[in-house]
Coordinates of C-alpha atoms and ligand atoms in Angstrom, one line a residue:
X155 CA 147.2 92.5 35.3
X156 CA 144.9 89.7 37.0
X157 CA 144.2 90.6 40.4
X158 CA 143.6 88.0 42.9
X159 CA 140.0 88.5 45.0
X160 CA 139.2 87.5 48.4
X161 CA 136.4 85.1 49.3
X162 CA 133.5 86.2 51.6
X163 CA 130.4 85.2 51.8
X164 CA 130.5 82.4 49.3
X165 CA 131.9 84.3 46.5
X166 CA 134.8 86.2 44.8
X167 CA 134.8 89.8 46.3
X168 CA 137.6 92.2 44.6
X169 CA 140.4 93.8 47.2
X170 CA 140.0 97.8 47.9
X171 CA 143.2 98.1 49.2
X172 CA 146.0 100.4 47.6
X173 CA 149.3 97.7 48.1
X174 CA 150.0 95.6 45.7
X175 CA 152.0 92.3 46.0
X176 CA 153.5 90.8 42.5
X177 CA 152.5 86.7 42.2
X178 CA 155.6 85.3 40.3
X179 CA 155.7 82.6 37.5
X180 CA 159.1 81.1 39.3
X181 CA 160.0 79.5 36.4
X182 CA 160.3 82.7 34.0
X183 CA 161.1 85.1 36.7
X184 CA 157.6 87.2 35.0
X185 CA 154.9 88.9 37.2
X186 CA 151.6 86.9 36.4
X187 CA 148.9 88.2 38.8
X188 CA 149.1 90.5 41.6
X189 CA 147.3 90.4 45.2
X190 CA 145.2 93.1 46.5
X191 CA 146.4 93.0 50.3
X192 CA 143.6 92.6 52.0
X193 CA 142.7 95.8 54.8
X194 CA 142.0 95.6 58.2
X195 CA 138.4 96.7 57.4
X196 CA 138.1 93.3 55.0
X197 CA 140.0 91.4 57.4
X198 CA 136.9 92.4 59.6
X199 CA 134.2 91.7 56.8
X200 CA 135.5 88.5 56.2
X201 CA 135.4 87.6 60.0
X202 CA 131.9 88.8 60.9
X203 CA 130.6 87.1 57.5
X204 CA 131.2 83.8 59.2
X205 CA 130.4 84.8 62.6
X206 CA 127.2 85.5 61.3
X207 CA 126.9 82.1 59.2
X208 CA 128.1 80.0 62.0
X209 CA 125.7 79.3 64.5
X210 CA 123.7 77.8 61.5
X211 CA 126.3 75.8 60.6
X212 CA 127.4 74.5 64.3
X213 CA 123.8 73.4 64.3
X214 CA 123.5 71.6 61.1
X215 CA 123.7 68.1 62.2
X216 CA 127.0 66.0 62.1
X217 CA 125.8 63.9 59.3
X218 CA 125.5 66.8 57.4
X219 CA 128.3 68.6 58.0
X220 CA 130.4 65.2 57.3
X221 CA 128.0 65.1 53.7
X222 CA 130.0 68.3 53.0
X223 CA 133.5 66.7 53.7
X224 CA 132.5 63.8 51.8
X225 CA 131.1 65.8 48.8
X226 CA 134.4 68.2 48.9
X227 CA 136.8 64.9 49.3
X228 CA 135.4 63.6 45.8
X229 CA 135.1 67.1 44.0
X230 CA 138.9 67.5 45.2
X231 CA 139.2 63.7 43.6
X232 CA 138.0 65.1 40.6
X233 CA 139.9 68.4 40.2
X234 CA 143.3 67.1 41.1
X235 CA 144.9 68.2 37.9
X236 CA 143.2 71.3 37.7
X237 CA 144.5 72.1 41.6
X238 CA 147.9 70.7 41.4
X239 CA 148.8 72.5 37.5
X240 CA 147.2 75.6 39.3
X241 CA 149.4 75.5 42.4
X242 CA 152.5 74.9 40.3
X243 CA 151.9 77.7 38.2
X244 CA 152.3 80.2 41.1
X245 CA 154.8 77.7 43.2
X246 CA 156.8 76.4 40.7
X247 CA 156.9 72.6 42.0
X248 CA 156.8 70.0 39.2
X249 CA 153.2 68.3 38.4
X250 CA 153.8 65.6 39.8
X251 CA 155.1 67.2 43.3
X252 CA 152.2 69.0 43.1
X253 CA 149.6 65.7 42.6
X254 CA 151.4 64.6 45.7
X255 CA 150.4 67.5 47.4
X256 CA 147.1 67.3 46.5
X257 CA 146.7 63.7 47.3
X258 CA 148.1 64.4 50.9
X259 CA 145.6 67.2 51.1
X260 CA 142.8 65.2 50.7
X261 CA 143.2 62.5 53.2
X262 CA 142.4 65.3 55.5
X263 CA 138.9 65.6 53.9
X264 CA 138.5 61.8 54.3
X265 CA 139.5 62.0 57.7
X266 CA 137.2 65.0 59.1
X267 CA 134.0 63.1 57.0
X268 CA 134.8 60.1 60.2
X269 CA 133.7 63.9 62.5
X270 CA 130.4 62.0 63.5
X271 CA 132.9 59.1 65.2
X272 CA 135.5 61.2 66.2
X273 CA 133.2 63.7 67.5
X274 CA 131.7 60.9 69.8
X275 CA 132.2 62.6 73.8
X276 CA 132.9 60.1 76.7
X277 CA 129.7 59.0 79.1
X278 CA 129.9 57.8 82.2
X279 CA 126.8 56.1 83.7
X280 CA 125.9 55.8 87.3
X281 CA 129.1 58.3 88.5
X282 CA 127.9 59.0 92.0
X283 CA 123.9 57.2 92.7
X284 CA 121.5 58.4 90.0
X285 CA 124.4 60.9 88.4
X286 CA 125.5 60.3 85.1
X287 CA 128.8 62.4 83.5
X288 CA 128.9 63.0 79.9
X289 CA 131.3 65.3 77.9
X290 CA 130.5 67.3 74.1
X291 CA 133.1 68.6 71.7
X292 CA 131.7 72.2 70.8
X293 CA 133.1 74.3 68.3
X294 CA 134.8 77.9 69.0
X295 CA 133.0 79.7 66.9
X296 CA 135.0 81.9 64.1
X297 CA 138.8 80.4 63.9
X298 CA 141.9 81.8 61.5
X299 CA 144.5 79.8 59.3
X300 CA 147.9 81.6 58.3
X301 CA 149.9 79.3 55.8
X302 CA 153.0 79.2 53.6
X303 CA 153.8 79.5 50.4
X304 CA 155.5 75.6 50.0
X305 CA 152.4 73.9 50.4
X306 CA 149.4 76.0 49.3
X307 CA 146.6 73.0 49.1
X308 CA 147.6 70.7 51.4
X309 CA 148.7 73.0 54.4
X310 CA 145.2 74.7 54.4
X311 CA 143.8 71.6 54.3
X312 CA 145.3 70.7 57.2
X313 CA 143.6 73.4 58.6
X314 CA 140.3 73.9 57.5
X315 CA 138.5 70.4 57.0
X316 CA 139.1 70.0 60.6
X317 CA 137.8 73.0 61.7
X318 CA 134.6 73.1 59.8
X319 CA 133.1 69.7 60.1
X320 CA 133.5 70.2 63.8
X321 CA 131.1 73.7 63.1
X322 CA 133.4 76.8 63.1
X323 CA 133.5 79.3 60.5
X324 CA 136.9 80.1 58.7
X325 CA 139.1 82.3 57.7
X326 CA 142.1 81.7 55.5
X327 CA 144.7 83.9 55.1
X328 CA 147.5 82.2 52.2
X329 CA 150.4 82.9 51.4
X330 CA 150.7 86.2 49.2
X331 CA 153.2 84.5 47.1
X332 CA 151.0 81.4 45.7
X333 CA 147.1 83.0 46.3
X334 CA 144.9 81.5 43.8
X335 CA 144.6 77.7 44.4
X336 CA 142.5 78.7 48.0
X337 CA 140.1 80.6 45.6
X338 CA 139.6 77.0 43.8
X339 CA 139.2 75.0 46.9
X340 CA 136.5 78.1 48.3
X341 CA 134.7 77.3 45.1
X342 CA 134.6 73.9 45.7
X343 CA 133.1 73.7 49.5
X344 CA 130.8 75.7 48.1
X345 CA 130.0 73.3 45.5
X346 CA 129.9 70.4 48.0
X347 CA 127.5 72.1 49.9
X348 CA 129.3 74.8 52.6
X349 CA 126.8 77.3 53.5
X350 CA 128.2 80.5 52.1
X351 CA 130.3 82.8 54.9
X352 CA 131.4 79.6 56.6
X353 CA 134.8 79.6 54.7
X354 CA 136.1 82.7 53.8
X355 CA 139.7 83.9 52.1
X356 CA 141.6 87.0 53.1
X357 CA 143.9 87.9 50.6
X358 CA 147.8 89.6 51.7
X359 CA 150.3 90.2 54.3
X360 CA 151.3 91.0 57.6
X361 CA 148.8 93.5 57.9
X362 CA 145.9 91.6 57.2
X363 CA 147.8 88.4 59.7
X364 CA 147.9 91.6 62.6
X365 CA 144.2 92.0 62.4
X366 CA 142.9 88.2 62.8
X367 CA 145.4 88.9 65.8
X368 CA 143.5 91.5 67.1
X369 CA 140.0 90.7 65.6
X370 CA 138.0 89.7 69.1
X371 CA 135.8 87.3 67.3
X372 CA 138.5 84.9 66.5
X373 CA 138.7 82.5 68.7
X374 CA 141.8 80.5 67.4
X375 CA 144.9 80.8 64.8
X376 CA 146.5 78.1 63.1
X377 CA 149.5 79.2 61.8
X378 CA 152.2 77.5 59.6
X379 CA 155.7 79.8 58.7
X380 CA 159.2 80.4 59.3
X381 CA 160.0 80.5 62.9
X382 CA 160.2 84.1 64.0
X383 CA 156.7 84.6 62.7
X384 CA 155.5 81.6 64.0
X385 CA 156.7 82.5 67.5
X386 CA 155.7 86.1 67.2
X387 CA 151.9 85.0 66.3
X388 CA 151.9 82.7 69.0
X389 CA 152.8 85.2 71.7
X390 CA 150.6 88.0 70.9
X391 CA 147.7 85.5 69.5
X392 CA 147.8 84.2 73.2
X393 CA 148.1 87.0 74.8
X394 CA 144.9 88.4 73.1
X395 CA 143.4 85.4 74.9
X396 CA 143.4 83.2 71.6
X397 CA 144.0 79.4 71.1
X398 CA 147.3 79.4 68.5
X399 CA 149.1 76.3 67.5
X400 CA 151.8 77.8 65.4
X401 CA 154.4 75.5 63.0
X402 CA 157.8 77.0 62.3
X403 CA 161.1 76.1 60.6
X404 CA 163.2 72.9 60.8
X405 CA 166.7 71.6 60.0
X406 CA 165.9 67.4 59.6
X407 CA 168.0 65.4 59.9
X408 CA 168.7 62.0 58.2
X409 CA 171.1 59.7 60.3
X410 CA 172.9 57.1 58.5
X411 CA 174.3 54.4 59.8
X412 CA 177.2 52.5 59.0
X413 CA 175.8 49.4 58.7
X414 CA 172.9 51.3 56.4
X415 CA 172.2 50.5 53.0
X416 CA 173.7 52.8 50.8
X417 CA 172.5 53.0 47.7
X418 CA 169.0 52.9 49.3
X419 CA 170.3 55.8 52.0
X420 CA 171.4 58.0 48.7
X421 CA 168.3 57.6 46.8
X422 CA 166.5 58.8 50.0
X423 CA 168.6 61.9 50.8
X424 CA 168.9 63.3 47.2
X425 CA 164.8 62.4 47.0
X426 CA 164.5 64.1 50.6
X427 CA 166.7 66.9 49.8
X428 CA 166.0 68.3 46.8
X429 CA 162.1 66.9 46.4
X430 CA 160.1 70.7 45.7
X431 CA 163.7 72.4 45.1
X432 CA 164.6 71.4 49.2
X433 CA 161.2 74.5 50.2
X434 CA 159.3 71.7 52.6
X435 CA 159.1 71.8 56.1
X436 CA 160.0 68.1 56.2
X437 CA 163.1 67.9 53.5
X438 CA 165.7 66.3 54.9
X439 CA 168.9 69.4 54.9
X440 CA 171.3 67.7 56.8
X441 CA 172.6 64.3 56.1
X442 CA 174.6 63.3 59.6
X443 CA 176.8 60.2 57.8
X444 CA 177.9 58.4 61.1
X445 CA 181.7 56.4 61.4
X446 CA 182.9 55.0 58.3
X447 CA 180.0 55.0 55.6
X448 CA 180.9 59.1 54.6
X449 CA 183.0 59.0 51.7
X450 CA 181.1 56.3 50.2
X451 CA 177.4 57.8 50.6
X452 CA 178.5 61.3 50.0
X453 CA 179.8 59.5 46.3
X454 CA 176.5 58.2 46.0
X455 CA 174.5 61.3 46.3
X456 CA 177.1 63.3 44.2
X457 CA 176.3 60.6 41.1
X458 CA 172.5 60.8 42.1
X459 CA 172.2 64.9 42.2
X460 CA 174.6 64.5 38.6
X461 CA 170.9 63.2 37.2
X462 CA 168.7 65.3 38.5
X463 CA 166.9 67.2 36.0
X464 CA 166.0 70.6 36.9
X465 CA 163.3 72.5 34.9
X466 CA 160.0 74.3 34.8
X467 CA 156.8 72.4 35.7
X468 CA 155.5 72.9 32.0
X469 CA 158.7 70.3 31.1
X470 CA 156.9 67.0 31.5
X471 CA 160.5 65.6 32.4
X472 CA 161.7 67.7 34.7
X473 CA 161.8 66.0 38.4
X474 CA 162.7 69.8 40.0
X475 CA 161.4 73.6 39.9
X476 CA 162.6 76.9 40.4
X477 CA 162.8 78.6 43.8
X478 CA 159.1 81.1 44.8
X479 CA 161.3 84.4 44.0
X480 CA 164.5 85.9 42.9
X481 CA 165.3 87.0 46.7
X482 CA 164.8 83.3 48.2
X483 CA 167.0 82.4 45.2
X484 CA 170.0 84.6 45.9
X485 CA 170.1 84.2 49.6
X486 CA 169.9 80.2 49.1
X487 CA 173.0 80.9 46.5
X488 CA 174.6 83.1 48.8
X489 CA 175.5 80.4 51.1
X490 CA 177.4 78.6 48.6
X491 CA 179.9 81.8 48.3
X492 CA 180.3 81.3 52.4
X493 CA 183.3 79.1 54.5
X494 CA 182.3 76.0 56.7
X495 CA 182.4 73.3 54.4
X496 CA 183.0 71.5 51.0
X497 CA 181.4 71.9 48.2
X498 CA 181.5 68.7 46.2
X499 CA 178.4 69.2 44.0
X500 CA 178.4 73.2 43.3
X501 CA 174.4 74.2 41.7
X502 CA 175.8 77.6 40.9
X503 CA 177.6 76.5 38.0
X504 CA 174.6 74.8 36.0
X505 CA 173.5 77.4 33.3
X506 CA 170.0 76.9 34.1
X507 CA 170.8 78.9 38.0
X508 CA 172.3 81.9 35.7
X509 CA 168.1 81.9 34.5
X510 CA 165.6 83.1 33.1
X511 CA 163.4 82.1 36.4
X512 CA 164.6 81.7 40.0
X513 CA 166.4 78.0 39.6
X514 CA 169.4 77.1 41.3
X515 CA 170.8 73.2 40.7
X516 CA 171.3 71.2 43.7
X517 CA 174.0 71.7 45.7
X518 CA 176.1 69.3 48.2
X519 CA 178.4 70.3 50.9
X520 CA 180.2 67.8 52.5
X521 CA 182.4 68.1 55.9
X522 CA 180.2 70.8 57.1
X523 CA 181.2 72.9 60.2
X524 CA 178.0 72.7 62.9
X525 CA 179.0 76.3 63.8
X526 CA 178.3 77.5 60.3
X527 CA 175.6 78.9 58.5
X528 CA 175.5 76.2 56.3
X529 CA 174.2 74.0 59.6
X530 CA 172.7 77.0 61.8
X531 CA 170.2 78.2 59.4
X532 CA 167.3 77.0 57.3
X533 CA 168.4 77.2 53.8
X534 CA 164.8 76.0 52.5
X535 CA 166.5 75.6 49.0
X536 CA 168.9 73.0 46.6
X537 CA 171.2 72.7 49.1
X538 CA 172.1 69.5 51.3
X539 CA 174.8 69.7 54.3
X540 CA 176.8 66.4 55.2
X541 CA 178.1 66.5 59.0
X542 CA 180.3 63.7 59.8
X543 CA 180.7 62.2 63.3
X544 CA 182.3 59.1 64.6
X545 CA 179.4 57.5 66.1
X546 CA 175.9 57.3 66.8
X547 CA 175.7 59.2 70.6
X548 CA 177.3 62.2 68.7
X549 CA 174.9 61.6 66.3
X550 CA 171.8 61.6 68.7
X551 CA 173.3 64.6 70.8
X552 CA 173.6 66.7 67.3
X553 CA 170.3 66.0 66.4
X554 CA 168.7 67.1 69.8
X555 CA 170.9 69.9 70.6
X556 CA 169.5 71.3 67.0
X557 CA 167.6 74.7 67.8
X558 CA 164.6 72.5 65.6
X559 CA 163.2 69.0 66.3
X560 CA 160.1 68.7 63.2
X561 CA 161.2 65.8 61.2
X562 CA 164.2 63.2 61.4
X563 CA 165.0 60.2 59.6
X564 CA 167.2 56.9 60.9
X565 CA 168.5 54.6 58.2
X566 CA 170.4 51.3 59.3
X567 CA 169.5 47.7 58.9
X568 CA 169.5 47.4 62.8
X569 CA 166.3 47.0 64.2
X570 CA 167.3 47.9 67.8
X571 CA 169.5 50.8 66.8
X572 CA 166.6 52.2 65.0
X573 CA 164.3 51.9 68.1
X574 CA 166.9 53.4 70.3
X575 CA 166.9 56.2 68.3
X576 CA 162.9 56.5 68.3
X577 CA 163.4 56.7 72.3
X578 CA 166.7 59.0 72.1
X579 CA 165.1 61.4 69.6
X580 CA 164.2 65.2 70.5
X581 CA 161.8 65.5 67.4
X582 CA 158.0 65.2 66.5
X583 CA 158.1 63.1 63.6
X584 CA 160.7 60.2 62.9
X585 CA 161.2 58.1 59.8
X586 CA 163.2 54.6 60.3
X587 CA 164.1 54.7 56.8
X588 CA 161.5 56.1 55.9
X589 CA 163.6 59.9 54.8
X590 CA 160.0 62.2 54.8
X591 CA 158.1 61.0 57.8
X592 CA 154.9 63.2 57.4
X593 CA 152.3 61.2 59.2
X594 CA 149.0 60.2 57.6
X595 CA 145.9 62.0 58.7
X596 CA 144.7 59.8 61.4
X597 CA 148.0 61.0 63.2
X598 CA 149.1 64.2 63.6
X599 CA 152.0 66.7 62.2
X600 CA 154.2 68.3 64.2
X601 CA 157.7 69.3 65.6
X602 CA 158.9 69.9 68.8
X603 CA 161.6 72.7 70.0
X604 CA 161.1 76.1 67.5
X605 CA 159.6 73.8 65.2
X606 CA 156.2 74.2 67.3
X607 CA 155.0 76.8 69.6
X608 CA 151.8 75.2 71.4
X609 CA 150.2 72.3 72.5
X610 CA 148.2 70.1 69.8
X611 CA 149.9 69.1 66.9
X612 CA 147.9 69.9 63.4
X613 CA 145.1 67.9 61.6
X614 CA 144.2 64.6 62.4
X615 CA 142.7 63.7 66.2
X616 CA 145.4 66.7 67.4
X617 CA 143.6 68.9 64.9
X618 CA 140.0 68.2 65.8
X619 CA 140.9 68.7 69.5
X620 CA 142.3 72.2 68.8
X621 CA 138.8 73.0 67.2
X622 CA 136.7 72.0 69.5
X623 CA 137.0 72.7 73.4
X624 CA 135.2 70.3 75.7
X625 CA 132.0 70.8 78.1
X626 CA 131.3 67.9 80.7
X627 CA 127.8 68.0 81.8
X628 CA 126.7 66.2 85.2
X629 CA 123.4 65.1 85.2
X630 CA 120.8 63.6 87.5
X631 CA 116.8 63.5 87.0
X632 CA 115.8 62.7 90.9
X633 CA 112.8 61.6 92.3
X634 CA 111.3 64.1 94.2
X635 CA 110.2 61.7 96.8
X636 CA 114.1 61.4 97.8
X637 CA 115.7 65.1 97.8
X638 CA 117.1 66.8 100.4
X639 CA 119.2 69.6 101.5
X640 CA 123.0 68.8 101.9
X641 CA 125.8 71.5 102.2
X642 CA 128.4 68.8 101.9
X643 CA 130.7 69.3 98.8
X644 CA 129.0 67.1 96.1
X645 CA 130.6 63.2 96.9
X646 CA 130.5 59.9 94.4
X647 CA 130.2 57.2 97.3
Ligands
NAD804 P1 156.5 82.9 56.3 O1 156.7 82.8 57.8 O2 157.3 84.0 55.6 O3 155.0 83.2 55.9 C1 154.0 82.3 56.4 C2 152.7 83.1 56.5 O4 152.8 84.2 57.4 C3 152.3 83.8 55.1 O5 150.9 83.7 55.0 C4 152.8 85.2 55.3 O6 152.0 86.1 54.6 C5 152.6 85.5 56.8 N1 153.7 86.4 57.3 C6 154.9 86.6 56.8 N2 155.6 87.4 57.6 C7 154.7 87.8 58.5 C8 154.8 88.7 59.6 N3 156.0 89.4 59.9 N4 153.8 88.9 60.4 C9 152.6 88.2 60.2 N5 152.5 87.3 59.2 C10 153.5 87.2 58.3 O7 156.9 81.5 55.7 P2 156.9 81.1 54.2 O8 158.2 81.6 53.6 O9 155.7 81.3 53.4 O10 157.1 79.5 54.3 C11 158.3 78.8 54.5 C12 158.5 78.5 56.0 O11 157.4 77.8 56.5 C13 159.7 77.7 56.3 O12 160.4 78.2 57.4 C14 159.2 76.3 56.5 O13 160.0 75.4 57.3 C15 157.9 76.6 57.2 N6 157.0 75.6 57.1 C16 156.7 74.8 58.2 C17 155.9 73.8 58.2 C18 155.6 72.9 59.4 O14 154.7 72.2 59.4 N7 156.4 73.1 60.5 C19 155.2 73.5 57.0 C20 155.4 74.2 55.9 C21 156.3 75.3 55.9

């Protein structure tokens, strides 16, 4: 059985561990590869391997450090079949799902190669007589990235292109379930240049997660995951006097208006819903179809999921995958067998869901019960909720009394409806018909509510300020022919 290594020190190093975690081909249900779960003893190689390589690389000057980025941006370029086939293998998302990951990914390399801009501090000449104020971005030193299985390129690229142009060293900790493609992007920072022990790959679980947690040296955690985990790594990560910024779960919503279009509304929420088998952060799970456009939109999206064609990654026309594993894939069924709403379209029913592989056809509920679990939790599967209300202030009041606020979408032809709702809004990120509003990289990502525990939203400016913390130096070179004692607090006039 392949085993999956770690990364330290600029090369594949093989776990020592005795656990072993089974890597899934989701589409034929098989074991393919299995991860070594990294111990806390690797955990700790991995981490003093780049504190040891990083004060070279926090010296190496911007324009060299942003050479990397660039140099990495156009090896990514080049290897976006090899990355996207590689991370559908162990995923399960179709090819071209998986290009679009990729793509997405790499406008974060494009963005950190700007570092030597962004990186600019303010300076302020002449702030009191003869005193100028300057500030620097420095880096932490050694920082940590936890991420998820649904998006295992993009999500540490979030992360880590960020975090090293700016000088820190790295350590990645993937998901277990989908391991290998952070292997392929380790190999090609190298290739673009990264001193080796800058960036460095732990391989495994909770225990390896608990001792970045504990491990001094790191100075900051970027974390990506459900909920629970994400609140329970922001806790103790803070309380062990770290800098976390920690993305959970989400239930988006997609509003509809009645004066929407449609046809166009449909295409958006079937595309939103069921994109990467419904497992993003950002699918829309809950269409809220507002006064009288319900029947006729829930019609729509019934015909719409009728033509979806659900098959491995390998099936050049499939448009939908298989869930990560054969547990996700019962729970998400499970829901089906439960009250609290109507099933109009039911995915249990398709004779691909009976297998061989973890799929499950999309699923619509209509008329669903806001108490129920069908609205309450995050399915992260095939399965798309429709909660009817009359008008659009029960609409607003559903959307921000929602436990989550990551992602939302308005549809409507109404120009000022849809900036009312931008202002009403209790979420981080908001489409105005636009059904996936993940921002480009010169933004930033993030929810609000249990979507986000911390301050700085990921990658973009957000990112590079959560990598960096800020030193404000006060200067003054003073003739020696005017100095004096004062015991006055410093003044500027
Ligand atoms: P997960 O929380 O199970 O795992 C995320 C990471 O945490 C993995 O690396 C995993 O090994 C580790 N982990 C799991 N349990 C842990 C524990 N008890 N202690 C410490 N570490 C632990 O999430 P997942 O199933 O891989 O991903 C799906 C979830 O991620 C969904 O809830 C989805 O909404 C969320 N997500 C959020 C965003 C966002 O930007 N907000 C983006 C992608 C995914």
């Amino acid at each position: 059985m392949r085993q999956v290594p770690h990364w330290i020190g600029g090369r594949e190093v093989a776990g020592t561990g005795s656990r072993r975690l089974p890597v899934f081909d989701p589409a034929t249900g098989e074991v393919q590869a299995e991860v070594v779960a990294a111990t806390t003893e690797e955990v700790r190689t991995a981490v003093r391997t780049a504190l040891a390589a990083q004060p070279d690389w926090r010296a190496a000057s911007l324009s060299r450090r942003a050479e990397v980025m660039f140099r990495f941006r156009d090896l990514v370029d080049g290897h976006r079949k090899e990355i996207a086939s590689l991370l559908s293998s162990e995923h399960g998302k179709t090819i071209a799902d998986a290009s679009g990951e990729v793509a997405r990914g790499l406008e974060n390399a494009e963005f950190a190669a700007g570092a030597p801009h962004l990186l600019k501090g303010g300076y302020s000449e002449q702030a009191a007589g003869g005193v100028d104020v300057y500030s620097i971005q420095q880096p932490l030193g050694v920082v940590a990235g936890i991420t998820p299985f649904n998006f295992p390129a993009m999500v540490p690229m979030w992360m880590f292109c960020n975090a090293l142009v700016a000088g820190n060293g790295f350590v990645l900790k993937p998901s277990e379930k989908d391991p290998s493609v952070s292997l392929l992007l380790a190999d090609l920072l190298r290739r673009a240049g990264l001193p080796d022990g800058i960036f460095n790959v732990i391989q495994g679980d909770k225990e390896a997660v608990d001792a970045l947690l504990a491990d001094p040296d790191v100075k900051a955690i970027s974390f990506v995951g459900s909920t629970p985990v994400a609140q329970s790594i922001y806790e103790t990560g803070t309380r062990n006097g770290k800098r976390v910024q920690a993305l959970g779960g989400a239930k988006n919503h997609m509003v509809v208006l009645p004066d929407a279009d449609v046809p166009a509304a449909a295409d958006a929420a079937v595309s939103a819903g069921f994109g990467s088998a419904g497992e993003r952060c950002m699918a829309v799970s809950v269409v809220v179809a507002v006064g009288s456009v319900g029947d006729k939109l829930v019609e729509e999206i019934a015909t719409r999921i009728g033509r979806i064609k659900v098959g491995a990654a390998s099936d050049p026309d499939a448009e939908m995958g298989p869930l990560i594993s054969q547990q996700h894939r019962d729970k998400v069924r499970s829901y089906l067998d439960g009250d609290g709403g109507e099933v109009v379209v039911d995915g249990r029913t398709a004779a691909i869901s009976d297998g061989p592989g973890f799929f499950l056809a999309p699923s619509l509920v209509d008329k669903v019960d806001t108490g129920s679990p069908y609205y309450q939790d995050e399915i992260f599967g095939p399965v798309l909720s429709v909660v009817r209300v009359d008008t659009y202030d029960e609409a607003v009041q559903l959307v921000n009394d929602n436990q989550w606020g990551n992602g939302t979408a308005i549809f409507t032809r109404d120009g000022g409806a849809a900036r009312r709702y931008q202002y009403d809004v209790e979420c981080g990120m908001v489409g105005v018909n636009v059904p996936i509003p993940v921002p480009v990289a010169y933004y930033s990502f993030g929810g609000w509510k249990a979507s986000l525990f911390g301050d700085l939203h990921m990658y973009g400016p957000d990112g590079l300020r959560f990598y960096t913390r800020t030193k404000v130096v006060t200067s003054r070179w003073p003739d020696p022919a005017t100095s004096e004692v004062d015991l006055g607090f410093p003044k500027v006039r």
